[in-house]
Coordinates of C-alpha atoms in Angstrom, one line a residue:
M11 CA -0.3 0.2 0.0
D12 CA 1.2 3.6 -1.1
T13 CA 1.3 5.6 2.2
K14 CA 3.4 8.8 0.5
I15 CA 1.4 12.1 -0.2
L16 CA 3.1 14.9 -0.6
L17 CA 2.9 17.8 2.1
E18 CA 4.7 21.4 1.5
N19 CA 7.4 21.9 4.6
G20 CA 6.6 23.9 7.3
T21 CA 2.8 24.1 7.0
N22 CA 2.3 22.1 10.6
E23 CA 0.5 19.6 9.1
L24 CA 0.8 16.3 9.6
E25 CA -1.4 12.6 7.5
V26 CA -2.0 10.4 10.3
L27 CA -2.9 6.4 9.2
E28 CA -6.4 5.4 10.3
F29 CA -5.9 1.5 11.7
E30 CA -8.1 -0.6 13.1
L31 CA -7.5 -2.9 16.7
D32 CA -10.9 -4.8 18.6
G33 CA -12.8 -2.2 16.3
N34 CA -11.1 0.6 17.7
P35 CA -9.6 3.6 16.3
Y36 CA -5.7 4.7 16.6
G37 CA -3.0 6.6 14.4
I38 CA 0.4 6.5 13.1
N39 CA 2.1 9.2 11.7
V40 CA 2.0 8.2 7.6
A41 CA 6.1 10.0 8.0
K42 CA 7.3 6.9 10.0
I43 CA 5.5 4.2 7.6
K44 CA 7.9 2.0 5.6
E45 CA 5.1 0.2 3.9
I46 CA 1.3 -1.7 4.5
I47 CA 1.6 -5.8 4.4
P48 CA -0.6 -8.7 4.8
Y49 CA 0.0 -10.8 7.6
Q50 CA 3.1 -13.0 7.9
R51 CA 4.2 -16.1 9.3
V52 CA 6.8 -14.9 11.5
T53 CA 9.3 -16.9 13.8
P54 CA 8.3 -17.3 17.5
V55 CA 12.1 -15.5 19.9
P56 CA 12.5 -17.6 23.3
N57 CA 12.4 -15.4 26.4
A58 CA 11.8 -12.6 24.3
H59 CA 9.9 -9.8 25.0
P60 CA 5.2 -11.0 25.9
S61 CA 4.4 -8.4 22.8
I62 CA 7.1 -9.5 20.4
E63 CA 5.6 -12.3 18.4
G64 CA 7.9 -12.9 16.5
I65 CA 11.4 -12.2 13.2
F66 CA 10.3 -12.9 9.3
M67 CA 12.2 -11.7 6.8
P68 CA 10.9 -9.7 3.7
R69 CA 13.5 -9.4 0.6
D70 CA 16.5 -10.3 2.9
T71 CA 16.1 -8.0 6.0
M72 CA 15.4 -9.0 9.4
I73 CA 12.8 -8.0 10.9
T74 CA 11.3 -7.4 14.1
A75 CA 7.3 -8.3 14.3
I76 CA 4.7 -6.6 17.5
D77 CA 1.8 -7.1 18.5
L78 CA 0.5 -3.9 19.2
K79 CA -3.4 -5.1 20.5
N80 CA -1.1 -7.0 23.2
C81 CA 1.0 -3.8 23.8
L82 CA -2.0 -1.5 24.5
Q83 CA -4.0 -4.9 26.7
R84 CA -6.1 -6.6 24.5
G85 CA -5.0 -9.4 24.8
V86 CA -3.2 -11.2 22.0
S87 CA -3.7 -10.9 18.4
K88 CA -4.6 -13.9 16.2
E89 CA -3.2 -14.8 12.6
G90 CA -4.4 -12.8 9.6
G91 CA -5.0 -8.4 9.4
L92 CA -1.6 -6.7 8.7
F93 CA 2.1 -5.5 9.5
I94 CA 2.6 -1.8 9.7
I95 CA 5.7 -1.7 8.1
T96 CA 7.9 1.3 10.4
S97 CA 11.3 3.1 10.6
F98 CA 12.1 5.3 12.8
N99 CA 15.3 5.4 15.7
K100 CA 17.2 3.8 12.4
L101 CA 15.5 0.3 13.1
D102 CA 12.8 -1.7 11.0
I103 CA 9.6 -2.8 13.0
A104 CA 6.2 -5.0 12.5
F105 CA 3.2 -3.8 13.8
H106 CA 0.2 -6.4 14.0
V107 CA -3.1 -4.3 13.6
D108 CA -6.2 -5.7 12.6
Q109 CA -7.0 -3.5 9.1
V110 CA -6.3 -0.2 8.1
R111 CA -8.6 2.2 7.1
G112 CA -8.0 5.3 5.5
I113 CA -5.2 8.3 5.6
H114 CA -6.3 12.2 7.1
R115 CA -4.9 14.7 6.3
V116 CA -4.5 17.5 10.0
S117 CA -2.9 20.2 11.4
W118 CA -0.9 19.6 14.5
E119 CA -3.1 22.0 15.6
N120 CA -5.9 19.8 16.0
I121 CA -4.0 17.3 17.9
I122 CA -4.8 17.5 21.6
K123 CA -2.5 16.6 24.0
P124 CA -3.5 13.0 25.4
G125 CA -5.0 13.7 29.1
A126 CA -8.2 12.9 30.9
T127 CA -9.9 11.8 27.4
V128 CA -7.8 8.7 26.8
S129 CA -7.8 6.0 29.3
S130 CA -4.9 5.0 32.0
A131 CA -4.2 2.1 29.8
E132 CA -3.4 3.9 26.6
E133 CA -1.8 7.6 28.3
S134 CA 1.2 6.4 28.5
I135 CA 2.0 5.0 24.3
S136 CA -0.5 7.9 23.1
T137 CA 1.0 11.4 21.9
G138 CA -2.1 12.5 21.3
V139 CA -6.4 12.4 19.9
V140 CA -7.1 14.1 16.8
K141 CA -11.7 13.9 16.0
I142 CA -11.8 12.6 12.3
D143 CA -16.0 12.7 11.7
D144 CA -17.0 10.7 15.2
R145 CA -14.6 9.4 15.8
L146 CA -11.8 10.0 18.6
I147 CA -8.7 8.6 16.9
I148 CA -5.7 7.8 19.7
I149 CA -2.4 8.4 17.9
L150 CA 0.1 5.3 19.2
D151 CA 3.8 6.3 20.4
F152 CA 4.8 4.1 18.9
E153 CA 9.1 5.2 19.9
K154 CA 8.2 4.8 23.1
I155 CA 6.0 1.2 22.7
V156 CA 9.0 0.5 21.6
A157 CA 11.7 1.3 24.1
D158 CA 9.4 0.3 26.7
I159 CA 9.7 -3.6 25.1
N160 CA 13.9 -2.6 25.1
P161 CA 15.1 0.8 26.1
E162 CA 18.4 0.4 24.6
T163 CA 16.3 1.7 22.1
G164 CA 15.7 5.1 23.8
L165 CA 18.2 7.3 24.7
K166 CA 22.0 6.4 24.1
V167 CA 22.6 8.8 27.8
S168 CA 25.7 7.0 27.9
E169 CA 27.7 8.4 25.7
I170 CA 27.6 11.7 28.0
G171 CA 29.8 9.7 30.2
E172 CA 32.1 8.6 27.5
L173 CA 32.4 12.8 26.1
G174 CA 34.3 13.0 30.2
S175 CA 35.2 16.2 31.9
R176 CA 33.5 19.6 30.8
P177 CA 33.6 22.8 31.0
R178 CA 30.9 24.3 32.2
S179 CA 28.8 26.5 29.5
E180 CA 26.2 29.3 29.5
V181 CA 24.5 29.5 26.6
P182 CA 21.3 29.7 26.5
I183 CA 19.3 27.0 24.4
L184 CA 16.1 26.4 23.9
I185 CA 14.5 22.6 24.0
A186 CA 10.9 22.2 22.7
E187 CA 10.8 18.3 23.0
D188 CA 6.6 17.0 23.6
S189 CA 7.5 13.8 25.5
I190 CA 8.3 14.7 29.3
L191 CA 10.1 11.9 29.7
L192 CA 12.8 12.6 27.0
N193 CA 12.4 16.2 27.7
K194 CA 14.0 15.3 31.4
L195 CA 16.7 12.8 29.3
I196 CA 17.9 15.3 26.5
V197 CA 18.3 18.3 29.7
D198 CA 19.9 16.4 32.0
S199 CA 22.4 15.2 29.3
L200 CA 22.6 18.1 28.5
K201 CA 23.5 19.4 32.0
K202 CA 25.5 16.9 32.7
A203 CA 27.5 18.1 29.5
G204 CA 28.2 21.6 30.8
Y205 CA 25.4 23.4 29.5
D206 CA 23.5 24.6 32.5
N207 CA 21.1 27.3 31.2
L208 CA 18.2 25.4 29.0
I209 CA 14.5 26.7 28.9
H210 CA 12.4 23.9 27.8
T211 CA 9.1 23.2 26.6
C212 CA 7.0 21.1 24.9
D213 CA 5.4 22.1 21.7
G214 CA 6.7 24.1 18.9
Q215 CA 4.2 26.6 19.3
E216 CA 5.9 27.7 23.2
A217 CA 8.7 27.4 22.2
W218 CA 7.4 30.3 19.7
D219 CA 6.0 32.4 22.2
V220 CA 9.6 32.5 24.1
I221 CA 10.5 33.5 21.5
C222 CA 8.5 36.3 20.5
E223 CA 8.2 36.9 24.2
C224 CA 11.9 37.7 24.1
K225 CA 12.2 40.0 21.1
K226 CA 9.1 42.3 22.9
K227 CA 11.0 42.8 25.4
G228 CA 14.4 42.6 23.8
T229 CA 16.2 39.7 25.3
L230 CA 16.9 37.3 22.7
K231 CA 20.2 37.0 23.1
D232 CA 19.9 36.5 26.6
H233 CA 17.0 33.8 26.5
V234 CA 17.8 32.2 23.0
Q235 CA 20.6 31.2 21.9
C236 CA 20.5 27.4 20.2
V237 CA 17.2 26.1 19.3
I238 CA 16.5 22.3 19.5
T239 CA 13.7 20.7 18.8
D240 CA 11.8 17.9 18.2
I241 CA 9.6 17.1 14.5
E242 CA 6.8 15.7 15.9
M243 CA 4.5 17.8 18.0
P244 CA 0.9 19.2 19.0
M245 CA -0.3 22.6 19.0
M246 CA 2.7 23.5 15.9
D247 CA 5.7 20.1 15.0
G248 CA 9.0 21.0 14.6
H249 CA 9.3 21.9 10.5
R250 CA 7.1 24.5 10.8
L251 CA 9.0 26.2 13.6
T252 CA 12.1 26.1 11.6
K253 CA 10.3 28.0 8.9
L254 CA 9.2 30.0 11.5
I255 CA 12.7 31.2 12.9
K256 CA 14.4 31.0 9.8
S257 CA 12.4 33.0 8.8
D258 CA 12.3 36.5 11.1
D259 CA 15.3 38.3 10.6
E260 CA 15.4 38.7 13.8
T261 CA 15.5 35.6 14.9
K262 CA 17.1 34.0 12.1
D263 CA 20.7 33.4 12.7
I264 CA 20.2 31.2 15.7
P265 CA 21.0 27.3 15.5
V266 CA 18.3 25.3 14.3
I267 CA 19.5 22.0 15.5
I268 CA 16.2 19.0 14.5
F269 CA 16.7 16.3 17.0
S270 CA 14.6 13.2 16.0
S271 CA 13.3 10.1 15.8
L272 CA 12.4 11.0 11.5
V273 CA 15.4 12.2 10.4
N274 CA 15.8 10.0 7.3
D275 CA 16.7 11.0 3.6
D276 CA 13.6 12.5 2.6
M277 CA 13.1 14.4 6.1
K278 CA 17.0 15.8 6.1
K279 CA 15.7 17.2 2.5
K280 CA 12.9 18.6 4.1
G281 CA 14.4 20.0 6.8
D282 CA 17.9 21.3 4.6
A283 CA 15.0 23.3 3.4
L284 CA 14.2 25.6 5.7
G285 CA 17.1 26.5 7.6
A286 CA 17.7 23.7 9.8
D287 CA 21.6 24.1 11.4
A288 CA 21.9 20.7 12.2
Q289 CA 19.9 17.3 11.4
L290 CA 20.2 14.3 14.5
S291 CA 18.4 10.8 14.9
K292 CA 17.1 10.8 18.1
P293 CA 19.7 8.2 19.8
E294 CA 22.9 10.0 19.2
I295 CA 22.8 12.1 22.1
G296 CA 26.3 12.4 22.6
N297 CA 26.6 13.2 18.7
L298 CA 23.7 16.2 19.8
V299 CA 26.6 18.1 22.1
K300 CA 29.2 17.3 19.5
V301 CA 27.1 20.1 17.5
I302 CA 25.9 22.0 20.1
D303 CA 29.4 22.5 20.7
E304 CA 30.1 23.2 16.8
L305 CA 27.5 25.8 16.8
V306 CA 27.5 27.3 20.0
G307 CA 30.8 27.2 20.4

């Protein structure tokens, strides 16, 4: 199934693929999907996590299959349905779903942050909720699902210790990251690396509001000399934030680093076109520090 629809750059829009599990609608950002294929039998892996169905090799590439129904505490999937094969954080993973309903083009402004509308079992693995017609579609946090199964796929925080003793830096850095856990890990890692002057925000809109407030007060250099942004965020995504920063004469010289699990060849072209100064895949926290050193040093 071809999932690619051409999106203009920096318009704060995304495509959500709606799929079904147990008759309930869920969503995934199309940018994470490589392909969708019919279910095929997998080889079980001894002593694997309960949510791992097994492994299979389409076209000579070994892929791990994850039972999404099991991840959501809804039992175990039966044979049949579809595999959504994803690519993020430099990993290829297949998620077993019942069926696919279609693709919706939506604005990040219409993505509601998960809260009281989401049940406790799904709240921790949801990045947001979007209303389509009369349905609330829960957009799942596939990175967190994978990290919960195998924590080594998350940020490689150990890389920071390998940098050794470093001088302290008062360079002010603004961070836009909607994941509470990742926001904390990035902040803690940067502080360990010597960067103490940090403002962390939970989406692109909040980060842009900080920049606009500083512009109004004439304190931009005091508070924002570098921006680190995720791509996928409610309200305003990282590409839109980058476009706003690089299109404004007062802010265009501020280095912008896109730090996201979605950084691949296609996404890099988008980021380059918007003027991003660097783009890194999320596990590379050690490289993030080195890039900050180069850009603000």
